[in-house]
XYZ file of C-alpha atoms in Angstrom:
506
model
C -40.433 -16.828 -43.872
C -37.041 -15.198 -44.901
C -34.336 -17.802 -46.536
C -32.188 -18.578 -44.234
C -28.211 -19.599 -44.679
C -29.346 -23.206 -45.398
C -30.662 -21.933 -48.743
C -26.919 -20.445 -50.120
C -24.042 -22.162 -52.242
C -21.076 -22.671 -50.229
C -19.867 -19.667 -51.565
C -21.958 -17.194 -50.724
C -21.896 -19.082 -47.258
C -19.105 -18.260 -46.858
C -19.290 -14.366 -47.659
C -22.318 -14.538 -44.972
C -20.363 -15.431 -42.508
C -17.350 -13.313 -43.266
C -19.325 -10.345 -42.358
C -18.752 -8.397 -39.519
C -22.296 -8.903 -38.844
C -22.284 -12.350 -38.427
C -19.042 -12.459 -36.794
C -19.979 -10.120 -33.708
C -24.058 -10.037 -32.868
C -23.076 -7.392 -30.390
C -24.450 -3.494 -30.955
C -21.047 -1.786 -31.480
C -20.315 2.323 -32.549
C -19.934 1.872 -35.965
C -15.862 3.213 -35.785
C -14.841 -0.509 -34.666
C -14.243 -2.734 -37.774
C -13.646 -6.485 -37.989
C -15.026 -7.605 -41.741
C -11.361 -5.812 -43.019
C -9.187 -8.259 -40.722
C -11.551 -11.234 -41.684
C -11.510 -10.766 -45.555
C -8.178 -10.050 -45.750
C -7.362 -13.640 -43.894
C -9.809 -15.465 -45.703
C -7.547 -13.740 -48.864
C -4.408 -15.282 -47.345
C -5.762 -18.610 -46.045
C -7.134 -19.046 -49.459
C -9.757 -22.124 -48.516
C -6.881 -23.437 -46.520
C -7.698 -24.855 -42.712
C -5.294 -24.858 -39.657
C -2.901 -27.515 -39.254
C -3.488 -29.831 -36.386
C 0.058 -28.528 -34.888
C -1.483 -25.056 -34.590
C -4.452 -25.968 -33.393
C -2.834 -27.592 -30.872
C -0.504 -24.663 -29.794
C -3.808 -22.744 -29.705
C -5.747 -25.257 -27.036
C -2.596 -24.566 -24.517
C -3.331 -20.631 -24.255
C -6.260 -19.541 -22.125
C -6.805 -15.665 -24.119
C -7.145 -16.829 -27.717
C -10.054 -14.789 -27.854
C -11.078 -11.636 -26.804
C -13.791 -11.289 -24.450
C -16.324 -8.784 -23.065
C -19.101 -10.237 -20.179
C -22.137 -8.244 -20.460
C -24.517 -7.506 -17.611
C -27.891 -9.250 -18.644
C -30.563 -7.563 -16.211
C -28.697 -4.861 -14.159
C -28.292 -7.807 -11.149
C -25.738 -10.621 -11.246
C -26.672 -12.285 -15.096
C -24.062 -11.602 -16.495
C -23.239 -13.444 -20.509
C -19.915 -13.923 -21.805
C -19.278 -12.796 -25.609
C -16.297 -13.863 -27.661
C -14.837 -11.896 -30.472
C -13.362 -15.318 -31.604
C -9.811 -15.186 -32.964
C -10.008 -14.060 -36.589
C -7.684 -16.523 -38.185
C -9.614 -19.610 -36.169
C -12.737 -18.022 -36.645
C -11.917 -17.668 -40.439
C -10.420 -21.608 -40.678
C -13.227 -22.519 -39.139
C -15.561 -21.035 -42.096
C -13.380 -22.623 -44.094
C -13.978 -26.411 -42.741
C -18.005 -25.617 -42.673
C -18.429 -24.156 -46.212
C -15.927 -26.270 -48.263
C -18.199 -27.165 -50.804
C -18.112 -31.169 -49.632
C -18.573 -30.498 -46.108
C -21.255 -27.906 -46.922
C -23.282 -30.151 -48.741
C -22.871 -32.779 -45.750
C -24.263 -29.901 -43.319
C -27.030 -28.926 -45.640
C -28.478 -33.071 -46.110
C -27.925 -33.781 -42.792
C -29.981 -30.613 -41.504
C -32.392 -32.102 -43.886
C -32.449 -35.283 -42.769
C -32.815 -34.457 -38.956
C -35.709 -32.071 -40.134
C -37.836 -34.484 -41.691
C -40.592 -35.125 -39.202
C -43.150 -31.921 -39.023
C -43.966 -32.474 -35.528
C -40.846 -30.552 -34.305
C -40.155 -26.968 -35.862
C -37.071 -25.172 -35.695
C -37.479 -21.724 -36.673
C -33.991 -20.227 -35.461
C -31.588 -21.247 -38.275
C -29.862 -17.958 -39.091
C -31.672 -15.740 -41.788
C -30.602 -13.862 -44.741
C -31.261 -10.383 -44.343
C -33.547 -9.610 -47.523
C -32.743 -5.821 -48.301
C -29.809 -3.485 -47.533
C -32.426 -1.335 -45.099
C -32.091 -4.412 -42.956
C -30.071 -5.190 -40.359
C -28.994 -9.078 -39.744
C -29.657 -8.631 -36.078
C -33.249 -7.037 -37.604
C -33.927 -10.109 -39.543
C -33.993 -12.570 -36.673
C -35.849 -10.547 -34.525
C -38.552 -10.330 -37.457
C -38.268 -13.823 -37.926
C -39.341 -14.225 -34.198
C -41.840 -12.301 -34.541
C -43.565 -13.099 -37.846
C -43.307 -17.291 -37.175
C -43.018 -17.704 -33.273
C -45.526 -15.535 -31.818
C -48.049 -15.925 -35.253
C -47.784 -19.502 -35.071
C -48.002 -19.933 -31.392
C -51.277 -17.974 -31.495
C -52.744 -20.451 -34.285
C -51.620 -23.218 -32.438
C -53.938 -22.419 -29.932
C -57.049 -22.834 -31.814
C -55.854 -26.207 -32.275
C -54.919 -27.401 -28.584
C -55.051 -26.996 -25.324
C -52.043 -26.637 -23.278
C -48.882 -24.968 -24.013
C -45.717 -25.997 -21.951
C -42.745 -23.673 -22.005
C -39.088 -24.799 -21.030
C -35.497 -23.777 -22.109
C -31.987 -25.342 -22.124
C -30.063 -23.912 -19.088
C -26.390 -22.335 -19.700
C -27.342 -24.160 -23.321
C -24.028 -22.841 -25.072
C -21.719 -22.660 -22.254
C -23.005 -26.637 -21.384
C -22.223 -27.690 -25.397
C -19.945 -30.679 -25.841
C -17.926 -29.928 -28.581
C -17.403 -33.742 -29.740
C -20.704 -33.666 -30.274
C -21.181 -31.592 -32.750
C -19.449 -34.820 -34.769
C -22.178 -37.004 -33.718
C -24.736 -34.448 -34.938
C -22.941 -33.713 -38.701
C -22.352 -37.119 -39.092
C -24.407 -40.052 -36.756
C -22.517 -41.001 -33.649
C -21.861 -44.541 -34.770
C -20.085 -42.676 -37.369
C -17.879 -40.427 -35.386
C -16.719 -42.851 -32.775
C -15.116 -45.009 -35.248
C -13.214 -41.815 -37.222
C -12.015 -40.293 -34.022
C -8.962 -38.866 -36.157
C -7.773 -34.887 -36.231
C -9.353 -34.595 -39.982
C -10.896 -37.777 -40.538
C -14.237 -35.591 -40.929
C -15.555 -31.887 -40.826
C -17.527 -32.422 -37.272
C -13.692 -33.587 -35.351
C -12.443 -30.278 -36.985
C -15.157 -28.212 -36.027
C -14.677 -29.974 -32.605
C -11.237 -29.210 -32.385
C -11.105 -25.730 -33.687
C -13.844 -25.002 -31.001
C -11.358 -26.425 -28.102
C -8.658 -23.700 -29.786
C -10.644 -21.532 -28.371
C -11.382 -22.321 -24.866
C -8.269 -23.778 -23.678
C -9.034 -27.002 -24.919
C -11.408 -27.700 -23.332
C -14.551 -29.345 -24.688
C -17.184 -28.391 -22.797
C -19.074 -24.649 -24.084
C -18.302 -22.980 -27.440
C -18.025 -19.139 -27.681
C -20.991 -16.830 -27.616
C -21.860 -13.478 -29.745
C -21.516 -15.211 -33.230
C -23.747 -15.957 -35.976
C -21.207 -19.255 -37.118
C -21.575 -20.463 -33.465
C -25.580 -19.704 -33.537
C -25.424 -21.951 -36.569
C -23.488 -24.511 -35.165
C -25.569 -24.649 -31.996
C -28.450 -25.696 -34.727
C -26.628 -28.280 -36.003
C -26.839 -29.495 -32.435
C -30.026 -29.293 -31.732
C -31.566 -30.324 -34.704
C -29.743 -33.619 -33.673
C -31.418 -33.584 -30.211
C -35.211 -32.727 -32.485
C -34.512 -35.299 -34.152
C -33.715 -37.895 -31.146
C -36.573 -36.295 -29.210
C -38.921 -37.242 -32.115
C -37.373 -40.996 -32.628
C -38.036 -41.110 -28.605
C -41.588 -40.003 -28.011
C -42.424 -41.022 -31.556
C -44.522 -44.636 -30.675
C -45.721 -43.262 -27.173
C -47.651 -39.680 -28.539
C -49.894 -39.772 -31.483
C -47.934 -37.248 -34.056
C -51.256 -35.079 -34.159
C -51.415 -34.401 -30.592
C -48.963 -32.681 -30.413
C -46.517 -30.035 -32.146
C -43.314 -28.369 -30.680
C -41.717 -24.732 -31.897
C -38.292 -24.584 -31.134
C -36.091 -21.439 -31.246
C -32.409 -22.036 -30.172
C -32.844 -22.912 -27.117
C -36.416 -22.488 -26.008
C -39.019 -24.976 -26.629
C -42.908 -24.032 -26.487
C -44.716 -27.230 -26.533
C -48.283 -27.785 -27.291
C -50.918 -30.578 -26.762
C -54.492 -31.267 -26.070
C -53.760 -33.737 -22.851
C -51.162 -32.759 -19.810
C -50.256 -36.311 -19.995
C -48.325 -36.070 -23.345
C -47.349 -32.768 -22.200
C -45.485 -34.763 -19.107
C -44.527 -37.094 -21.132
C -42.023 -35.078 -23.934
C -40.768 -32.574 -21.130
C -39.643 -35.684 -19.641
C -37.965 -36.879 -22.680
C -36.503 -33.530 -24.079
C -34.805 -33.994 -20.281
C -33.506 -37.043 -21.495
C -32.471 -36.575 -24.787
C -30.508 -33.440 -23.601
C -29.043 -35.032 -20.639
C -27.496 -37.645 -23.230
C -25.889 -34.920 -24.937
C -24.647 -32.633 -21.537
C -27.654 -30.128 -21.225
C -30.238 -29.788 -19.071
C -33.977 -27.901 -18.756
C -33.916 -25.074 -16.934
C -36.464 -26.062 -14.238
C -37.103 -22.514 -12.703
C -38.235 -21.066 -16.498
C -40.520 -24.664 -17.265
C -44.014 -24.520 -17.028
C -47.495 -24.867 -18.880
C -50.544 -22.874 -19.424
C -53.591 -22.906 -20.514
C -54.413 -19.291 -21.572
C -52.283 -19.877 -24.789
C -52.893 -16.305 -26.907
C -51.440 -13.757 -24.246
C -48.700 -16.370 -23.459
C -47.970 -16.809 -26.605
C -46.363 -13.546 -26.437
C -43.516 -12.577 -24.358
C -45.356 -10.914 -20.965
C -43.145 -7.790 -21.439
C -44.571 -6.799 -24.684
C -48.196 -7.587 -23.824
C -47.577 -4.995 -21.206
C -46.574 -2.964 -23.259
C -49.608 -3.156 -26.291
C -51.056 0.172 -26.652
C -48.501 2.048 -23.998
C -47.167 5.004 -26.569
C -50.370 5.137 -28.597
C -50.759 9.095 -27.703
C -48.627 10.983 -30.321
C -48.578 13.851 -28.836
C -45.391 15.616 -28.968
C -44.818 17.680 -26.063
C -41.910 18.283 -22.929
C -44.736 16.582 -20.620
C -45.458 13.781 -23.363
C -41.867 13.119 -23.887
C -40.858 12.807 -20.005
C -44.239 10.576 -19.080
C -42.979 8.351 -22.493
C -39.601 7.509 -20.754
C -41.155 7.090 -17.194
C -43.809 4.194 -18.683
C -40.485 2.626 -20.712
C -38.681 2.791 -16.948
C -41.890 1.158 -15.901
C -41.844 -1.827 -17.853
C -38.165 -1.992 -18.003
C -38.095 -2.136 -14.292
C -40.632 -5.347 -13.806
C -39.595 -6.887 -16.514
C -35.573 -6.458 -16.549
C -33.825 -7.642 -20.150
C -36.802 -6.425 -21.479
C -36.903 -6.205 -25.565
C -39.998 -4.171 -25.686
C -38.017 -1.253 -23.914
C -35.656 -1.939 -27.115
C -39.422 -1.019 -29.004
C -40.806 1.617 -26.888
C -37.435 3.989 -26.863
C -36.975 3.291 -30.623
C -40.099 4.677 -31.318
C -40.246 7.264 -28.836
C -36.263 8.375 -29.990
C -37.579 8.474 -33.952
C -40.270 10.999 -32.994
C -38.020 12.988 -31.321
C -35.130 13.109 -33.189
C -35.095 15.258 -35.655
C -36.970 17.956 -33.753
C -35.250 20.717 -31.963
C -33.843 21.012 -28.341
C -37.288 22.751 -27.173
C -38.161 19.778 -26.168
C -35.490 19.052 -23.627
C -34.797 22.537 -22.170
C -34.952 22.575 -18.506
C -35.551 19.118 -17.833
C -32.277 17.687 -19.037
C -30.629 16.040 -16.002
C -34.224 14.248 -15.032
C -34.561 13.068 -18.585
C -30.902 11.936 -18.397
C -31.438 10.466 -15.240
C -34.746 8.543 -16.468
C -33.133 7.363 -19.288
C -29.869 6.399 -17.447
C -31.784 4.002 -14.670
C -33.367 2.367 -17.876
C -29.973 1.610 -19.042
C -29.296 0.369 -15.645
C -32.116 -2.165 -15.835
C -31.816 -2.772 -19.616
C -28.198 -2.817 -20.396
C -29.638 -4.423 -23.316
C -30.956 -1.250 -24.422
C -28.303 0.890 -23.959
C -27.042 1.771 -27.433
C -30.681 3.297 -27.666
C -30.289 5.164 -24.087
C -26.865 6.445 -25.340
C -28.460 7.905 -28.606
C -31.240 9.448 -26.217
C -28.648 10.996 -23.696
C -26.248 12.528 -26.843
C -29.141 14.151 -27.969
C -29.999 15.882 -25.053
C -26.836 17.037 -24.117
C -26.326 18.433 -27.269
C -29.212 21.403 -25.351
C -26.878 21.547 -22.740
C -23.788 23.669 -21.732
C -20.590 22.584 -22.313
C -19.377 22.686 -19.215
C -21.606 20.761 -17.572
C -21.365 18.067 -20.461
C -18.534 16.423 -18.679
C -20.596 16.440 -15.024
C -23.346 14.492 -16.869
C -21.416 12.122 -18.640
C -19.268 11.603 -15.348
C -22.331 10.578 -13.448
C -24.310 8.805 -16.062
C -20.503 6.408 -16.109
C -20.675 6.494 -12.197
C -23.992 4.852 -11.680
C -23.636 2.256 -14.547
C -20.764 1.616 -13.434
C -22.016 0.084 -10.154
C -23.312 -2.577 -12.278
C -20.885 -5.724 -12.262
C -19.700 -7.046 -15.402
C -20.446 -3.569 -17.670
C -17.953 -3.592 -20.009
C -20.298 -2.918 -23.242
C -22.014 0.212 -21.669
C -18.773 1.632 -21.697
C -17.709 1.067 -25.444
C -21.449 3.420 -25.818
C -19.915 5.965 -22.972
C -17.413 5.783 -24.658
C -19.161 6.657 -27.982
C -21.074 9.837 -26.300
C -17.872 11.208 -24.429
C -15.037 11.119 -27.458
C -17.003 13.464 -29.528
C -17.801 15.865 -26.506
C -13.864 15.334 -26.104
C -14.637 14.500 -22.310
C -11.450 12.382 -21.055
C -12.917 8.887 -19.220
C -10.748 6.490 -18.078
C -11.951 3.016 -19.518
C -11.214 -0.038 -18.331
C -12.441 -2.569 -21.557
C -9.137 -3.216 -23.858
C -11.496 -2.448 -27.079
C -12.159 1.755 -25.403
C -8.306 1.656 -24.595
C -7.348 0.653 -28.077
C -9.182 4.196 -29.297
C -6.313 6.569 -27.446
C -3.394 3.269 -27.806
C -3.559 1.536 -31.212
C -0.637 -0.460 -30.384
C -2.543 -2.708 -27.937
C -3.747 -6.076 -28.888
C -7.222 -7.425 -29.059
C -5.847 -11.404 -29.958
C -3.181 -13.546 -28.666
C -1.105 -13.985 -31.696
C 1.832 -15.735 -30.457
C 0.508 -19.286 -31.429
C 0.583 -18.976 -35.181
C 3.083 -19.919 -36.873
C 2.663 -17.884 -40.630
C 4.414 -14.493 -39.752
C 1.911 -13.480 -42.711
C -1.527 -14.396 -41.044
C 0.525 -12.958 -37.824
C 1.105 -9.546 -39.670
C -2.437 -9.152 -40.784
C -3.913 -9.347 -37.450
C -1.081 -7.702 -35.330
C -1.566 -4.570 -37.718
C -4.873 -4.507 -38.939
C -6.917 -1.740 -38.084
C -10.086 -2.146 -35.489
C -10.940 0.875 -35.811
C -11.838 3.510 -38.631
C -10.356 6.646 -38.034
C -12.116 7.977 -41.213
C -15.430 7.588 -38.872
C -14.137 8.443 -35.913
C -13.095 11.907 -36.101
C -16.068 13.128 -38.332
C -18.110 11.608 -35.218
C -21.077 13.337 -34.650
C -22.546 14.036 -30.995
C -25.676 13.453 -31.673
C -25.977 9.163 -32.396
C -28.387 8.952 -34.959
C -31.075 6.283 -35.850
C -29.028 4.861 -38.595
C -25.787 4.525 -36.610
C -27.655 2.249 -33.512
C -29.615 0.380 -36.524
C -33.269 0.942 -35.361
C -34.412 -2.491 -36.923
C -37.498 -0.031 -38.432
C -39.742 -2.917 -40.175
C -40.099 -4.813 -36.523
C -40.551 -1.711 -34.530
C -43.255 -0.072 -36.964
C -45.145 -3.066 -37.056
C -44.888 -3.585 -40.431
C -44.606 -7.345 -40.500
């Protein structure tokens, strides 16, 4: 198990979540910078938190943030990610990891982690070499501790239910987060603006929603952490609650964020703690998602996610061949299409895109637009995977005339943009047309501010300090250093193929 962010000083905390990774989970073209405008904040804020004034002028505007809704399955599921406000986002750092309020996150964590029944194995992870991506890490930590130990739970017991929180972060009530820092009897007598870290976490989390306190933002690794917080709370309540009605070795329960995967040798217990995770959750304003609950018996193969069981053994053949290559990308449209948001189509094209990439356009003449068009209805079921699709599609154009470059591209942007709510497929159209210098018109803010620099990402006219104004007004989201010595080919490196998952290494 890699440490995770539990394990650091307050310091180096801090520096964790000042990094662009951990600010935006989202797979962005490697031109658009945010650690630059975050640092230099943190440099100016100097430890310093936002005044309860400006917090307040903040909870009156409704487009504090800015936000992108990504299309989920190629249907209507649609998510909505924040690129939180850099100078709340970086006060809010500020109120977790001073070094007193650190050390009350890190005990309490602790404290509500105590019994061994419950295991929560989602707390954010420290990337452990440079090779590594952050996003990389907690995939590998799914792999290497949910599926493993789901399978040896199953020599053990029985049944295995499975259940999830529904809308979990958009349903979180931001008070209480205080009532999971700090005990509720706590909070509700020190209701004050600063009396403790949890009522400014609360209220720096209403700054950016309108002030309002029910949901906190989505696309962060700070708000993945602070969702823990919160649900270690309701572990902890679910254990106090079924703790003198199910013997504590019948039963265990994996957690990760918000899906459970419960396991026992008699239904009856089983029954019995999906009824009172319903309860426990209910107390705090979430609720089971009763269409995705349900139990089984065969626990190995459900134990892993049905998309990648599908998918053990599919690209096996390593032949390298025009017929091997097109058959590859129809079984990844395969899967993709019965099993949309699929993350083994994330797998399969990685490792079908690193055998192919660094060999010549041979491979591609003659077939390009069916490839293309393979590859583009993928997208269109996995928007997911499309960072890997664009990679795909840039290097087969690259085998095919200029001319008709901009004909591709125009289609491959007219059928995803069908989908509702595709906003982050553009910003990778986006990345395949600039360097092919085919003109698109965008509608996302973020592709506009490549060809219009002056146009803001962040609603700046609540803060007061012209200085923290001026840094985020004229910082620079983009690197222009990067962006004109683009290459039209994406490479491997530049979509961050998380390579010790995907080879199977762990």
């Amino acid at each position: 198990m890699r440490k995770n962010v539990l394990k650091l000083p307050s310091i180096e905390a801090k520096k964790f979540f000042l990094r662009q990774e951990s600010y935006i989970t989202l797979d962005l073209p490697s031109y658009f910078v945010f650690d630059k405008v975050l640092n230099e904040l943190s440099v100016k804020i100097n430890g310093a938190f936002l005044s309860e004034t400006e917090i307040k002028k903040a909870k009156h505007l409704d487009d504090i943030d800015y936000v992108i809704i990504g299309n989920k399955d190629g249907r209507y599921a649609w998510r909505k990610f924040d690129f939180i406000n850099p100078l709340i986002y970086v006060s809010l750092i500020n109120v977790i990891t001073e070094e007193t309020n650190w050390k009350i996150i890190k005990d309490r964590f602790i404290e509500l982690s105590a019994n061994k029944q419950i295991r929560c194995l989602s707390v954010p992870v420290i990337s452990d070499n440079n090779k590594t991506s952050q996003k990389a890490s907690q995939i590998n930590e799914w792999v290497g501790c949910v599926e493993k130990e789901s399978i040896r739970l199953a020599l053990e017991f029985e049944y295995m239910y499975q259940t999830d929180i529904s809308d979990c972060y958009g349903s979180i009530y931001t008070h209480s987060l205080a009532w999971a820092i700090h005990g509720k009897p706590f909070s509700k007598a020190h209701r004050g603006f600063d009396d403790c870290c949890g009522n400014l976490v609360d209220h720096h989390l209403q700054a950016v929603s309108n002030g309002q306190t029910n949901g906190i933002p989505q696309g962060s690794l700070l708000m993945d952490f602070l969702a823990e917080i919160l649900l270690a709370y309701a572990d902890n309540e679910l254990f106090n609650k079924i703790n003198s009605q199910v013997k504590s070795d019948s039963y265990r329960i994996i957690r990760y964020r918000d899906d459970y995967r419960i396991f026992v040798r008699d239904q009856n217990d089983g029954e019995l703690i999906i009824k009172a995770i319903s309860e426990v959750l209910s107390d705090l304003g979430l609720h089971l998602n009763t269409s995705k609950t349900c139990i089984c018996s065969e626990l190995i193969l459900n134990s892993i996610k049905p998309d990648k069981v599908a998918s053990i053994g599919l690209l096996d053949n390593k032949n390298v061949s025009k017929a091997s290559l097109r058959n590859d990308l129809l079984k990844i449209y395969k899967i993709g299409n019965s099993y949309p948001n699929s993350g083994s189509v994330k797998t399969l094209l990685n490792k079908v895109y690193k055998i192919y990439e660094k060999l010549g356009d041979v491979y591609y003449k003659k077939q390009e637009k069916e490839l293309i068009s393979i590859l583009t209805n993928i997208g269109y079921y996995n928007p997911g995977s499309f960072p890997i699709v664009a990679a795909f599609i840039s290097k087969i154009l690259k085998s095919v005339k200029k001319t008709q470059r901009k004909i591709i591209i125009g289609n491959v942007f007219r059928k995803l943009g069908l989908l509702p709510n595709s906003g982050l497929l553009e910003i990778w159209i986006q990345r395949i047309s600039y360097p092919n210098k085919i003109n698109i018109t965008f509608t996302e803010d973020i592709c506009k501010k490549i060809n219009n620099r002056t146009m803001p990402l962040f609603n700046t006219s609540w803060i007061g300090n012209s200085d923290y104004k001026k840094v985020i007004e004229d910082s620079e989201y983009i690197d222009d250093q990067q962006l004109t010595t683009l290459d039209t080919v994406i490479s491997s490196k530049e979509i961050d193929l998380f390579t010790d998952y995907y080879d199977g290494s762990r």
